[in-house]
XYZ file of C-alpha atoms in Angstrom:
781
model
C -23.839 23.590 14.850
C -24.299 20.203 13.362
C -25.203 19.394 10.230
C -26.089 15.354 9.204
C -25.619 14.503 5.575
C -28.398 11.704 5.769
C -31.893 10.761 7.598
C -31.302 9.512 9.751
C -32.517 6.141 9.379
C -32.174 2.722 11.257
C -28.767 0.973 11.918
C -28.147 -2.030 9.886
C -25.230 -4.327 9.455
C -23.167 -4.102 6.556
C -19.635 -5.496 6.390
C -16.931 -4.546 6.717
C -14.159 -6.676 9.115
C -17.372 -7.965 11.830
C -20.125 -5.030 11.034
C -20.885 -2.144 10.021
C -22.944 0.618 11.074
C -23.984 3.784 9.283
C -26.378 6.315 9.120
C -25.605 6.684 5.238
C -25.797 3.203 4.433
C -29.589 3.700 2.660
C -28.214 6.832 0.752
C -24.782 5.690 -0.369
C -27.230 4.210 -4.041
C -28.305 6.056 -6.251
C -26.244 6.701 -9.723
C -26.818 4.196 -12.581
C -23.888 1.398 -13.111
C -20.621 2.355 -15.866
C -21.843 -0.714 -17.909
C -25.299 -2.462 -18.102
C -25.818 -5.880 -18.114
C -26.800 -6.499 -21.106
C -23.982 -5.003 -22.479
C -21.053 -7.373 -20.271
C -19.331 -9.754 -22.708
C -20.226 -13.233 -21.889
C -16.862 -14.436 -22.197
C -13.888 -12.603 -20.808
C -10.155 -13.976 -19.456
C -10.538 -12.352 -16.176
C -13.818 -11.255 -13.611
C -12.732 -9.789 -10.205
C -15.623 -9.193 -8.130
C -15.284 -5.804 -5.662
C -14.973 -2.822 -7.393
C -13.026 -1.231 -4.615
C -9.906 -0.348 -4.461
C -7.493 -3.135 -5.246
C -9.836 -5.067 -7.617
C -9.744 -1.290 -9.286
C -5.575 -1.311 -9.674
C -6.157 -4.752 -10.560
C -8.053 -3.976 -13.729
C -5.536 -1.572 -14.504
C -2.457 -3.964 -13.879
C -4.193 -6.504 -16.190
C -4.979 -3.536 -19.071
C -1.289 -2.327 -18.732
C -0.414 -6.431 -20.034
C -2.870 -6.751 -22.665
C -5.893 -8.260 -20.373
C -9.714 -8.033 -21.182
C -11.613 -7.997 -17.532
C -15.086 -7.233 -16.134
C -14.746 -5.284 -13.063
C -17.849 -6.242 -11.031
C -19.100 -4.137 -7.574
C -22.745 -4.641 -5.300
C -22.343 -1.129 -4.971
C -24.272 1.255 -7.269
C -21.478 3.958 -6.951
C -18.445 1.994 -6.139
C -17.771 2.607 -9.826
C -18.170 5.957 -11.013
C -15.503 9.083 -10.826
C -16.949 11.243 -8.363
C -15.914 12.726 -6.072
C -15.333 12.306 -1.864
C -15.089 16.759 -1.436
C -17.516 15.785 1.950
C -18.704 19.816 1.368
C -20.414 18.763 -2.205
C -22.573 15.114 -0.362
C -25.928 15.956 -0.021
C -28.648 13.884 1.434
C -29.277 11.104 -0.792
C -25.338 11.271 -2.016
C -23.185 11.134 1.149
C -19.299 10.727 0.733
C -17.914 7.496 0.894
C -16.811 6.842 4.812
C -12.755 7.317 4.478
C -10.138 4.523 6.095
C -7.023 3.735 4.506
C -4.733 6.816 3.605
C -0.983 5.670 3.514
C 0.058 4.630 1.124
C 4.123 2.934 1.098
C 7.062 3.584 -1.266
C 6.320 0.071 -2.872
C 2.972 0.987 -3.507
C 4.079 4.534 -4.934
C 6.364 1.851 -7.175
C 3.372 0.268 -8.180
C 1.490 3.659 -9.062
C 4.139 4.850 -11.013
C 4.074 2.289 -13.143
C 0.878 2.781 -13.947
C 1.649 6.347 -14.326
C -0.927 7.330 -11.077
C 2.477 8.498 -9.108
C 2.442 12.084 -10.437
C -1.587 12.743 -10.021
C -1.511 10.914 -6.229
C 1.167 13.039 -5.124
C -0.748 16.494 -6.851
C -4.040 15.768 -5.132
C -2.300 14.559 -1.788
C -1.458 17.039 0.810
C 1.718 18.141 1.473
C 4.238 16.384 3.367
C 3.999 19.447 5.875
C 1.107 18.177 7.208
C 1.241 14.993 7.683
C 4.669 13.789 9.238
C 3.549 14.500 12.449
C 1.919 11.979 15.419
C 0.281 14.176 18.033
C -0.743 13.795 22.032
C -2.674 16.063 23.087
C -5.385 16.406 25.744
C -7.737 17.995 23.220
C -7.029 19.779 19.800
C -6.994 22.667 20.761
C -6.042 21.862 24.197
C -2.364 21.171 25.825
C 0.013 19.317 23.854
C 1.472 16.271 25.375
C 4.530 14.887 23.355
C 4.688 15.089 19.852
C 6.766 12.586 17.081
C 9.027 14.766 13.481
C 8.797 11.331 11.541
C 10.520 12.644 8.985
C 13.468 15.053 10.468
C 15.362 11.283 11.724
C 18.270 8.931 9.283
C 14.888 6.635 8.366
C 13.624 9.143 6.055
C 16.210 9.727 4.546
C 17.769 6.418 3.754
C 14.357 5.417 2.615
C 13.786 7.946 0.415
C 17.285 7.090 -1.105
C 16.029 3.047 -1.904
C 13.531 4.469 -4.462
C 12.562 6.724 -7.483
C 8.515 7.002 -5.158
C 8.002 8.687 -2.060
C 5.244 7.624 -0.195
C 2.141 9.583 0.171
C -0.882 10.218 2.236
C -3.876 10.470 0.456
C -7.702 9.559 1.838
C -9.175 6.219 -0.220
C -11.851 7.817 -1.236
C -10.289 10.252 -3.363
C -7.142 7.119 -4.800
C -10.280 5.107 -5.067
C -11.831 8.232 -7.715
C -8.064 8.465 -9.232
C -8.077 4.972 -10.635
C -11.768 4.832 -11.678
C -10.934 7.956 -13.641
C -8.074 5.740 -15.081
C -10.566 3.148 -15.628
C -13.466 5.788 -17.783
C -10.557 7.861 -19.663
C -9.392 4.093 -21.134
C -5.701 3.354 -23.098
C -3.495 5.922 -23.842
C -2.718 5.455 -26.688
C -6.134 2.745 -27.556
C -4.321 0.243 -29.194
C -1.436 -0.590 -25.735
C -4.270 -1.342 -23.715
C -6.953 -4.523 -23.041
C -10.934 -3.106 -22.596
C -11.845 -2.787 -18.419
C -15.880 -3.356 -18.751
C -16.865 -2.553 -15.245
C -20.526 -3.694 -13.505
C -21.791 -1.725 -10.893
C -24.998 -3.283 -8.919
C -24.445 -5.988 -9.258
C -22.950 -9.136 -7.010
C -21.480 -11.669 -7.732
C -20.846 -14.745 -4.730
C -22.112 -17.802 -6.871
C -19.407 -19.432 -8.816
C -19.384 -23.088 -10.641
C -15.332 -24.215 -11.706
C -16.144 -25.962 -14.989
C -13.899 -29.017 -13.942
C -14.005 -30.535 -18.623
C -13.501 -26.501 -19.819
C -10.571 -25.415 -17.532
C -12.433 -22.238 -17.505
C -15.409 -20.539 -13.984
C -19.415 -19.624 -14.694
C -19.865 -16.714 -12.798
C -23.935 -15.593 -11.661
C -23.745 -12.432 -11.537
C -27.261 -11.137 -9.859
C -28.650 -7.318 -9.902
C -29.404 -5.316 -6.607
C -32.019 -4.021 -7.742
C -32.865 -1.786 -4.189
C -29.160 -1.965 -3.329
C -30.302 -4.127 -0.086
C -30.840 -7.768 -2.220
C -30.165 -9.728 -4.740
C -32.915 -9.805 -7.613
C -32.760 -13.447 -9.149
C -35.170 -12.708 -11.770
C -31.936 -10.592 -13.326
C -29.542 -13.203 -13.470
C -26.699 -13.122 -16.406
C -23.674 -15.823 -16.314
C -20.121 -14.473 -17.602
C -17.558 -17.488 -18.141
C -14.061 -16.308 -17.855
C -10.677 -18.431 -17.165
C -10.179 -17.352 -13.932
C -11.925 -15.381 -11.429
C -10.218 -13.103 -8.451
C -11.848 -12.639 -5.516
C -11.248 -8.428 -3.864
C -14.795 -8.664 -2.288
C -13.502 -7.895 1.255
C -12.892 -9.060 4.995
C -16.499 -10.796 4.072
C -15.909 -12.387 1.484
C -18.687 -14.778 -0.626
C -15.882 -15.984 -3.083
C -13.460 -17.008 0.204
C -16.359 -18.422 1.496
C -17.543 -20.501 -2.356
C -13.860 -21.866 -1.790
C -14.065 -23.160 1.723
C -11.224 -20.888 3.596
C -10.686 -20.589 6.944
C -7.930 -18.170 8.691
C -5.653 -18.154 10.523
C -3.967 -16.107 13.495
C -6.210 -13.194 15.817
C -9.666 -12.480 15.615
C -11.424 -9.654 17.743
C -7.965 -7.980 19.004
C -10.451 -5.055 20.031
C -13.860 -3.129 18.858
C -13.832 0.247 17.378
C -16.317 3.060 15.716
C -15.128 5.184 13.293
C -16.508 8.179 12.663
C -16.485 9.879 9.692
C -17.011 14.265 9.517
C -15.952 17.324 8.139
C -14.936 20.722 10.166
C -14.003 23.039 8.399
C -13.290 25.490 11.141
C -10.081 23.362 12.370
C -7.662 23.688 10.546
C -7.067 28.039 10.950
C -7.477 27.272 14.833
C -4.480 24.020 14.237
C -2.399 25.716 11.884
C -2.449 29.783 14.157
C -1.220 26.319 17.105
C 1.258 25.300 14.615
C -0.457 21.765 14.662
C -0.573 19.848 11.376
C -0.199 15.918 12.156
C -1.706 13.110 10.347
C -2.750 11.381 13.518
C -4.096 12.757 16.822
C -4.413 10.580 19.972
C -6.690 12.563 22.299
C -6.483 11.491 26.143
C -9.185 14.155 28.273
C -11.301 13.114 31.506
C -14.103 12.700 28.861
C -13.411 10.875 26.000
C -9.780 8.933 25.312
C -9.683 8.513 21.441
C -7.751 9.038 17.694
C -8.277 12.216 15.501
C -6.886 11.355 11.765
C -6.511 13.835 9.589
C -7.699 12.767 5.832
C -7.631 16.625 4.746
C -6.898 19.720 7.208
C -7.615 22.319 4.457
C -11.352 20.460 3.035
C -12.062 19.614 7.003
C -12.163 15.502 6.397
C -11.767 13.715 9.856
C -12.203 10.538 10.828
C -12.296 9.454 14.247
C -11.284 6.783 16.363
C -13.002 5.231 19.171
C -13.027 1.990 21.541
C -16.067 0.851 22.711
C -16.820 -3.012 24.824
C -19.380 -5.884 23.522
C -21.178 -6.985 24.759
C -22.088 -4.634 27.346
C -21.915 -2.098 24.710
C -23.783 -2.153 21.030
C -23.221 -0.661 17.610
C -26.523 0.735 17.903
C -25.734 2.591 21.089
C -22.187 4.023 20.478
C -23.106 4.782 16.497
C -26.141 7.248 17.772
C -25.104 10.576 16.246
C -25.671 12.762 19.359
C -23.313 10.411 20.836
C -21.085 10.430 18.141
C -20.862 14.461 17.890
C -20.715 14.846 21.818
C -17.378 12.291 21.768
C -15.674 14.161 18.491
C -16.634 17.526 20.287
C -14.521 16.387 23.818
C -11.888 15.586 21.153
C -12.212 18.977 19.654
C -11.879 21.414 22.402
C -11.469 19.165 26.017
C -11.829 20.613 29.033
C -12.336 24.251 27.609
C -15.054 23.523 25.852
C -14.547 24.923 22.754
C -14.967 22.518 20.581
C -19.116 23.652 21.063
C -19.269 26.351 18.865
C -17.358 25.022 15.678
C -19.468 23.753 12.825
C -19.390 19.812 12.420
C -21.208 17.633 9.359
C -21.506 14.008 10.780
C -21.413 11.893 7.424
C -20.908 7.968 8.761
C -20.678 5.454 11.334
C -18.803 2.167 11.160
C -18.736 0.194 14.012
C -15.547 -3.086 13.553
C -13.474 -5.103 14.714
C -10.201 -5.280 14.889
C -8.794 -8.176 13.395
C -5.509 -9.438 12.421
C -6.383 -13.195 9.987
C -4.881 -14.432 7.063
C -6.449 -16.531 4.439
C -4.876 -20.663 4.587
C -4.723 -20.230 0.731
C -5.228 -17.102 -1.953
C -6.539 -19.517 -4.874
C -8.407 -22.878 -4.861
C -6.186 -25.818 -6.075
C -6.638 -26.124 -9.085
C -6.012 -22.463 -9.756
C -8.436 -20.614 -11.880
C -9.866 -18.451 -8.006
C -7.760 -16.770 -5.992
C -8.429 -13.936 -3.261
C -6.371 -10.495 -3.186
C -6.937 -8.072 -0.548
C -9.025 -8.473 2.747
C -10.272 -11.438 1.503
C -6.926 -12.874 1.591
C -5.947 -10.947 4.837
C -7.139 -8.503 7.703
C -4.524 -6.469 9.871
C -4.885 -4.136 11.542
C -4.048 -0.404 11.126
C -1.537 0.504 12.669
C 0.981 0.523 9.952
C -1.699 1.060 7.260
C -0.575 -2.072 5.264
C -4.451 -3.197 4.567
C -4.717 -1.493 0.947
C -0.852 -1.557 0.474
C -0.617 -5.469 0.444
C -3.486 -5.397 -1.246
C -2.508 -3.343 -3.935
C 0.466 -6.272 -4.036
C -0.844 -8.572 -3.938
C -3.216 -7.561 -7.672
C 1.025 -6.678 -7.944
C 1.708 -10.084 -7.906
C -1.250 -12.095 -9.218
C -1.496 -9.974 -12.570
C 1.050 -10.428 -14.568
C 1.076 -14.260 -14.069
C -2.214 -14.210 -15.444
C -1.256 -12.218 -18.221
C 1.413 -15.052 -19.342
C -0.277 -18.189 -18.241
C -3.316 -16.683 -20.660
C -1.034 -16.146 -23.689
C 0.187 -19.716 -22.841
C 3.843 -18.980 -21.144
C 2.844 -20.178 -18.134
C 4.926 -23.639 -15.993
C 2.706 -25.458 -13.784
C 4.645 -24.099 -11.086
C 3.785 -20.173 -12.156
C 0.580 -19.622 -10.358
C 0.723 -21.532 -7.817
C 3.004 -19.261 -6.695
C 0.593 -16.473 -5.506
C 0.065 -18.433 -2.557
C 3.288 -18.913 -0.894
C 4.732 -15.246 -1.974
C 1.833 -13.261 -0.828
C 0.607 -15.729 2.187
C 4.386 -15.494 3.360
C 4.748 -11.877 3.378
C 1.191 -10.916 4.808
C 2.143 -13.373 8.323
C 4.837 -11.016 8.401
C 2.757 -7.925 8.176
C 0.122 -9.384 10.187
C 2.072 -10.391 12.859
C 4.249 -6.355 12.692
C 0.366 -5.063 12.826
C -0.526 -6.454 15.507
C 2.873 -5.595 17.145
C 2.512 -1.597 15.910
C -1.246 -2.532 17.809
C 0.619 -3.319 21.403
C 3.014 -0.512 21.507
C 0.185 2.123 21.086
C -1.253 1.205 23.891
C 1.941 2.173 25.510
C 0.838 5.783 25.749
C -2.229 5.908 27.396
C -0.552 3.184 30.084
C 1.977 5.413 30.907
C -1.090 7.795 31.498
C -2.394 6.058 33.330
C -4.869 3.989 31.135
C -4.202 0.394 30.968
C -5.943 -1.183 28.880
C -6.735 -4.240 30.449
C -8.882 -2.203 32.585
C -12.486 -2.495 30.315
C -11.456 -5.861 29.741
C -11.625 -6.897 33.511
C -15.004 -5.411 33.660
C -16.542 -6.489 30.992
C -15.217 -10.135 32.349
C -16.557 -9.306 35.557
C -19.583 -8.276 33.929
C -19.952 -11.619 32.631
C -19.651 -13.216 35.317
C -21.508 -16.403 37.771
C -22.210 -13.605 41.141
C -23.444 -10.579 37.834
C -26.389 -12.553 35.840
C -28.821 -11.185 38.355
C -28.670 -7.908 36.747
C -29.705 -6.626 33.294
C -27.925 -5.605 30.151
C -28.832 -2.214 30.632
C -27.724 -2.210 34.195
C -23.894 -4.147 33.209
C -23.734 -1.162 30.627
C -24.632 1.014 32.690
C -21.595 -0.143 35.046
C -19.331 -0.644 33.008
C -19.493 3.009 31.563
C -19.583 4.638 34.584
C -16.232 2.639 35.558
C -14.910 3.684 32.765
C -15.815 7.627 32.645
C -14.380 7.388 36.565
C -11.785 6.062 35.151
C -11.152 9.245 33.193
C -12.526 11.557 35.500
C -10.261 10.979 38.775
C -6.897 10.042 36.763
C -4.487 12.853 38.095
C -2.322 12.452 34.712
C -5.636 13.973 32.319
C -6.390 17.001 35.255
C -6.019 20.520 34.350
C -2.214 21.513 34.332
C -0.576 22.442 37.960
C -3.669 20.456 39.100
C -1.462 17.664 40.845
C 2.160 16.918 41.596
C 2.286 13.829 40.008
C 1.217 14.642 36.309
C 4.677 15.487 35.442
C 6.126 12.588 36.374
C 3.428 10.659 34.602
C 4.598 13.149 31.663
C 8.323 12.020 31.967
C 7.855 9.004 31.774
C 5.756 9.163 28.231
C 8.049 10.798 27.008
C 11.292 9.182 27.366
C 8.420 5.874 25.292
C 8.359 8.714 22.378
C 11.577 9.769 23.090
C 12.742 6.079 22.738
C 10.485 5.377 19.646
C 8.546 2.943 21.981
C 5.390 3.929 20.229
C 3.414 3.839 17.154
C 6.046 4.696 14.306
C 4.844 5.675 10.845
C 7.152 4.506 9.183
C 9.087 1.170 8.393
C 11.377 0.100 5.114
C 12.429 -3.243 5.657
C 8.989 -4.446 5.366
C 7.674 -1.413 3.505
C 10.819 -2.486 0.271
C 12.408 -5.641 2.125
C 10.878 -8.857 2.471
C 11.435 -11.570 0.234
C 9.495 -14.409 -1.488
C 11.522 -16.927 0.341
C 8.842 -19.923 1.334
C 9.342 -23.022 -0.743
C 6.876 -22.415 -4.075
C 8.324 -19.089 -5.209
C 9.214 -18.614 -8.032
C 13.041 -17.621 -7.722
C 15.993 -19.323 -8.167
C 18.497 -20.486 -5.646
C 18.554 -18.077 -1.899
C 20.648 -15.927 -0.217
C 21.569 -15.799 3.460
C 19.712 -13.089 5.339
C 22.098 -10.415 7.446
C 21.119 -9.184 10.911
C 18.456 -6.787 10.894
C 19.189 -3.218 11.901
C 16.931 -0.900 14.122
C 17.093 2.518 14.177
C 14.512 4.804 15.399
C 12.963 1.599 16.641
C 12.223 0.347 13.209
C 14.499 -2.514 11.476
C 15.647 -1.015 7.932
C 16.192 -1.831 4.586
C 19.442 -2.199 3.574
C 19.042 -3.133 -1.260
C 20.629 -6.182 -2.254
C 20.561 -8.142 -5.046
C 19.465 -11.399 -4.075
C 16.465 -14.500 -5.355
C 12.844 -13.515 -4.109
C 14.110 -9.985 -2.462
C 12.699 -6.489 -4.469
C 15.169 -5.328 -7.450
C 16.913 -2.418 -5.662
C 17.141 0.616 -6.845
C 19.741 2.593 -9.068
C 20.283 5.452 -11.282
C 20.811 4.102 -14.951
C 20.918 7.127 -17.803
C 20.940 5.737 -21.028
C 24.397 7.829 -22.214
C 27.346 8.056 -20.733
C 27.629 10.687 -18.296
C 29.471 13.807 -17.000
C 32.760 12.625 -16.062
C 33.084 15.733 -13.080
C 31.725 18.360 -11.608
C 35.551 20.123 -11.699
C 35.484 21.663 -14.870
C 37.283 24.397 -16.703
C 35.407 27.337 -19.377
C 36.372 25.565 -22.117
C 35.148 22.556 -21.566
C 31.919 23.971 -19.158
C 29.719 24.577 -22.378
C 31.209 20.636 -23.818
C 30.162 19.184 -20.189
C 26.688 21.321 -20.416
C 26.024 19.705 -24.046
C 26.445 15.703 -21.998
C 24.855 16.784 -19.337
C 21.430 18.072 -21.185
C 21.174 14.442 -22.552
C 21.525 12.378 -19.520
C 18.423 12.181 -17.997
C 18.560 9.627 -15.691
C 16.199 6.677 -15.059
C 15.639 4.358 -12.136
C 16.689 1.149 -12.113
C 12.508 -0.257 -11.436
C 11.260 1.819 -14.367
C 14.570 0.409 -17.076
C 12.674 -2.680 -16.005
C 8.676 -1.176 -16.041
C 9.723 -0.161 -20.131
C 11.522 -4.052 -20.699
C 8.807 -6.005 -18.843
C 5.628 -4.358 -20.876
C 4.500 -6.856 -23.698
C 5.107 -5.190 -27.035
C 2.033 -5.514 -28.789
C -0.479 -6.085 -25.850
C -3.362 -8.123 -26.729
C -1.905 -10.003 -29.462
C 0.607 -13.430 -28.831
C 3.143 -10.913 -28.549
C 1.560 -9.944 -24.592
C 3.259 -12.103 -22.428
C 5.142 -9.834 -20.496
C 8.519 -10.336 -20.083
C 11.203 -11.113 -18.087
C 15.154 -8.615 -17.700
C 17.772 -9.965 -17.604
C 20.441 -7.508 -16.304
C 24.046 -7.884 -17.737
C 27.455 -6.723 -16.514
C 29.338 -4.381 -17.590
C 32.090 -7.365 -19.569
C 29.531 -9.958 -20.459
C 30.438 -11.156 -23.721
C 27.351 -11.304 -25.563
C 27.697 -14.584 -27.471
C 24.684 -17.115 -27.539
C 25.737 -20.316 -29.053
C 21.580 -20.317 -30.249
C 19.151 -19.216 -30.963
C 17.485 -22.229 -30.076
C 18.555 -21.443 -26.283
C 15.920 -18.330 -27.098
C 12.785 -20.274 -28.100
C 9.367 -19.374 -26.630
C 10.716 -17.011 -23.704
C 9.475 -13.865 -23.327
C 12.458 -12.086 -22.434
C 14.433 -8.743 -23.035
C 17.858 -7.841 -21.742
C 19.625 -4.715 -20.652
C 24.283 -4.324 -20.157
C 24.623 -2.134 -16.778
C 27.701 -0.438 -18.138
C 30.847 1.244 -16.125
C 31.008 5.510 -17.801
C 34.091 6.053 -18.782
C 34.541 8.508 -17.156
C 35.229 6.603 -14.557
C 39.158 6.091 -15.053
C 39.786 9.568 -16.379
C 39.436 11.836 -13.235
C 41.694 11.355 -10.552
C 43.910 14.028 -8.783
C 46.940 13.658 -10.465
C 48.858 16.864 -12.965
C 47.020 17.627 -15.655
C 43.460 15.870 -14.416
C 41.669 19.396 -16.147
C 42.959 18.895 -19.749
C 41.812 14.949 -19.627
C 39.046 16.472 -18.179
C 37.861 18.280 -21.238
C 39.439 14.990 -23.837
C 37.314 12.459 -22.079
C 33.905 15.139 -22.161
C 33.887 15.138 -25.860
C 34.962 11.675 -26.628
C 31.845 11.012 -23.970
C 29.995 13.124 -26.032
C 30.355 10.871 -29.754
C 29.467 8.322 -27.959
C 25.905 9.846 -26.778
C 25.524 10.669 -30.609
C 27.136 7.178 -31.883
C 23.682 6.612 -28.894
C 21.652 8.667 -30.545
C 22.539 7.265 -33.722
C 21.112 3.062 -32.902
C 24.692 2.342 -32.495
C 24.424 0.968 -28.626
C 22.676 -1.859 -28.891
C 23.206 -5.060 -29.324
C 21.931 -8.348 -30.791
C 22.365 -11.634 -30.132
C 21.047 -14.732 -31.863
C 17.531 -12.383 -31.986
C 17.725 -10.752 -28.325
C 18.268 -7.177 -28.561
C 20.504 -6.252 -25.321
C 20.238 -2.611 -24.961
C 22.877 0.184 -23.059
C 22.485 1.669 -19.561
C 24.942 3.489 -18.137
C 25.672 2.795 -14.068
C 25.011 6.195 -13.469
C 26.644 6.618 -9.151
C 28.045 3.437 -9.269
C 25.192 2.029 -7.240
C 24.742 -0.982 -9.521
C 28.859 -2.777 -9.266
C 27.542 -1.297 -4.940
C 25.391 -4.241 -5.753
C 27.216 -6.514 -7.760
C 30.238 -6.595 -4.692
C 27.634 -6.784 -2.153
C 26.330 -9.984 -3.796
C 29.551 -12.373 -4.499
C 29.789 -11.035 -8.406
C 33.450 -10.447 -7.469
C 33.191 -7.275 -9.456
C 34.361 -7.745 -13.831
C 35.184 -10.571 -15.772
C 32.920 -12.591 -13.831
C 29.739 -12.774 -15.952
C 27.536 -12.042 -13.502
C 23.914 -11.605 -14.196
C 20.342 -11.128 -12.897
C 17.438 -12.368 -14.035
C 14.394 -9.723 -13.085
C 10.608 -10.717 -13.333
C 8.183 -8.740 -14.369
C 7.406 -7.369 -11.331
C 10.451 -6.205 -10.461
C 11.563 -8.929 -8.221
C 14.947 -10.467 -8.794
C 14.885 -14.322 -9.623
C 18.304 -15.347 -10.019
C 21.474 -13.567 -9.981
C 25.200 -14.948 -10.091
C 28.043 -15.627 -12.296
C 28.042 -17.748 -15.980
C 27.149 -15.295 -18.381
C 24.317 -14.632 -20.903
C 23.178 -18.090 -21.020
C 23.134 -18.963 -17.533
C 20.695 -16.392 -16.959
C 18.993 -17.755 -20.218
C 18.999 -21.046 -18.754
C 17.539 -19.926 -15.951
C 15.305 -17.809 -17.649
C 14.150 -21.245 -19.457
C 14.198 -23.540 -15.766
C 11.532 -20.491 -14.033
C 9.658 -19.746 -17.559
C 8.873 -23.775 -18.660
C 9.752 -25.768 -16.237
C 9.602 -26.317 -12.539
C 10.184 -23.636 -9.820
C 13.390 -24.542 -7.212
C 12.702 -24.328 -3.632
C 15.620 -23.903 -1.707
C 13.583 -20.779 -0.299
C 12.930 -20.379 3.502
C 10.367 -20.760 5.649
C 9.520 -16.934 7.119
C 9.499 -14.016 5.662
C 13.611 -12.728 4.932
C 13.513 -9.435 4.984
C 17.397 -7.500 3.245
C 19.524 -6.564 6.868
C 21.112 -3.118 7.614
């Protein structure tokens, strides 16, 4: 049986990459806005146009730094903390159409900063349900091949490189988590700035006021969910305007910014449906997976499992305009037929499953990046899809958008507190554009890698294009549009129906050889990957104009399991590598005697590890958000034996700076294999316990000319390994590392604390260095 979550309406074009056609388009509206127009301020530091995933994440990041903001969205329900559960949908309130679903490691690190990492993991399906890509005749039919992305070294190395782990969570669910955090407000209330939200309004019109250095935004009510109502217009002034308004961004058009790259790579229809009957059958067959690539004589498509247990699915099918139109392929009966063919294939078993059809999007795949991410005066900025559009192969779109916001938020907070150099805001475009161009190119390459599988199965991806071109030729001008569409669909169906590789097993002698060739593609990791360690954690801001001093030549990239690996390193423009720290010395050795066991146990209880990234988050957060002391702080990491001497307090004047000294555990030199080692372990443990007690009493910090320097302990030797790799020469060289509030290394080198302070002053108040190279460089493995 089939249920339809909305009344059928005439297809209506909305804005996604190209066009959106949905049965649910009209019924999506209906709830009141979170903040009425009468309640919004007439002036606010930052206005965010677009209340999707990127806009919501940016608002939370700004709030963390004490920056008040207003989030505006056209959708009447966009900013509500509503559930995405398809089973609770009604004809008047259907569920949002799911799109993105992979949250990369770096994105999870950012959510960790916002205090949302644990909630995401609690809400997301378990890893066992999404670690595989499966290639199938149908969901319940023959399995052609499978790839497990978490059984090899790539997943193990990636896990060791971060305190966070990537996740698989449907975008509407993530949006709900963000909305709940916004509505819940800060905790404690005095530590964060308010976030105002305004739903059901457009913010397409803006004016940069040259005489005031501000931006005036016109907000118009969307009265019936379709058109703006000009008589219900409000004007809001802000210091900065950020366009998070999607691929068809009005803010980008208002700036006159063009996009560069490859447009129209492929056209797809995306169908959102619920099928609770499917998971019990797949569990019996032991077939969980994130992506299910379907190849049979009736249909070719991909089914994405957004949530197995709730039955949330999205199906993707290619189509070929102009001879197939969005209206043709988004017809509910056409979509249902294709889905049932994916479920049961030749067996017809899909015919008896209950399916709830929700909505369909017809969209075009692009690989585009904006030529600039801001206006020349750096008052208006672009984030997310308004600045870049990637093929979904790799899942970089949503992740890059959240990371855009992460790069921009601390810079806006610094500028609003008067602590910005002329290069601070101008660095946003070269840094993010460089990385997004690298992600665009990888996503396009991934798209072509994904086509190797159908080609191996005798379905050359260029054939539909060749047929379409033939129908556009002079000789075919006599044909009606309907005839052209019929010929195209007949040709595609004929190619599938008579393909011997898609026939039932044993029907043809050629099938075995083809499947062997297909399996070799999977075994050699030549198909579409899931994990991308270098592009996840290892891309670096090295373009001219980046806010970093100096450069380090990248090493040779290492490819394992078909993807470039990440190698942690200390280099300007790179993310600070993760390594474990403790606030007190760590226990000297796991080898103990009965007499020392109790002492070591007591010492271990006070040595809870923290990541270097968590340290940066804590020290960079302003001590008093919303006050004059709310500028995000940079962090200077000092080597163990660094002489903590600052000749004059003047060196620290007007700097937003915190510092930590990374110390080596006292036990390192005391543990060996010589005679008497066990008794020495006991003495060392007692000495460390005394150090820990001193630490609790406040004896662990040093204050130098007004700069508080916190002592942390190198729990596993990670810091010292990085220092040696970076050429720090070990102890005694005065090696230090300057880290920006977003966790990016701004500078590293010898010369001691005053050298680090001097570079901090140069980057915060002077001119940014331009020794970088012009392409995104990742660390080599």
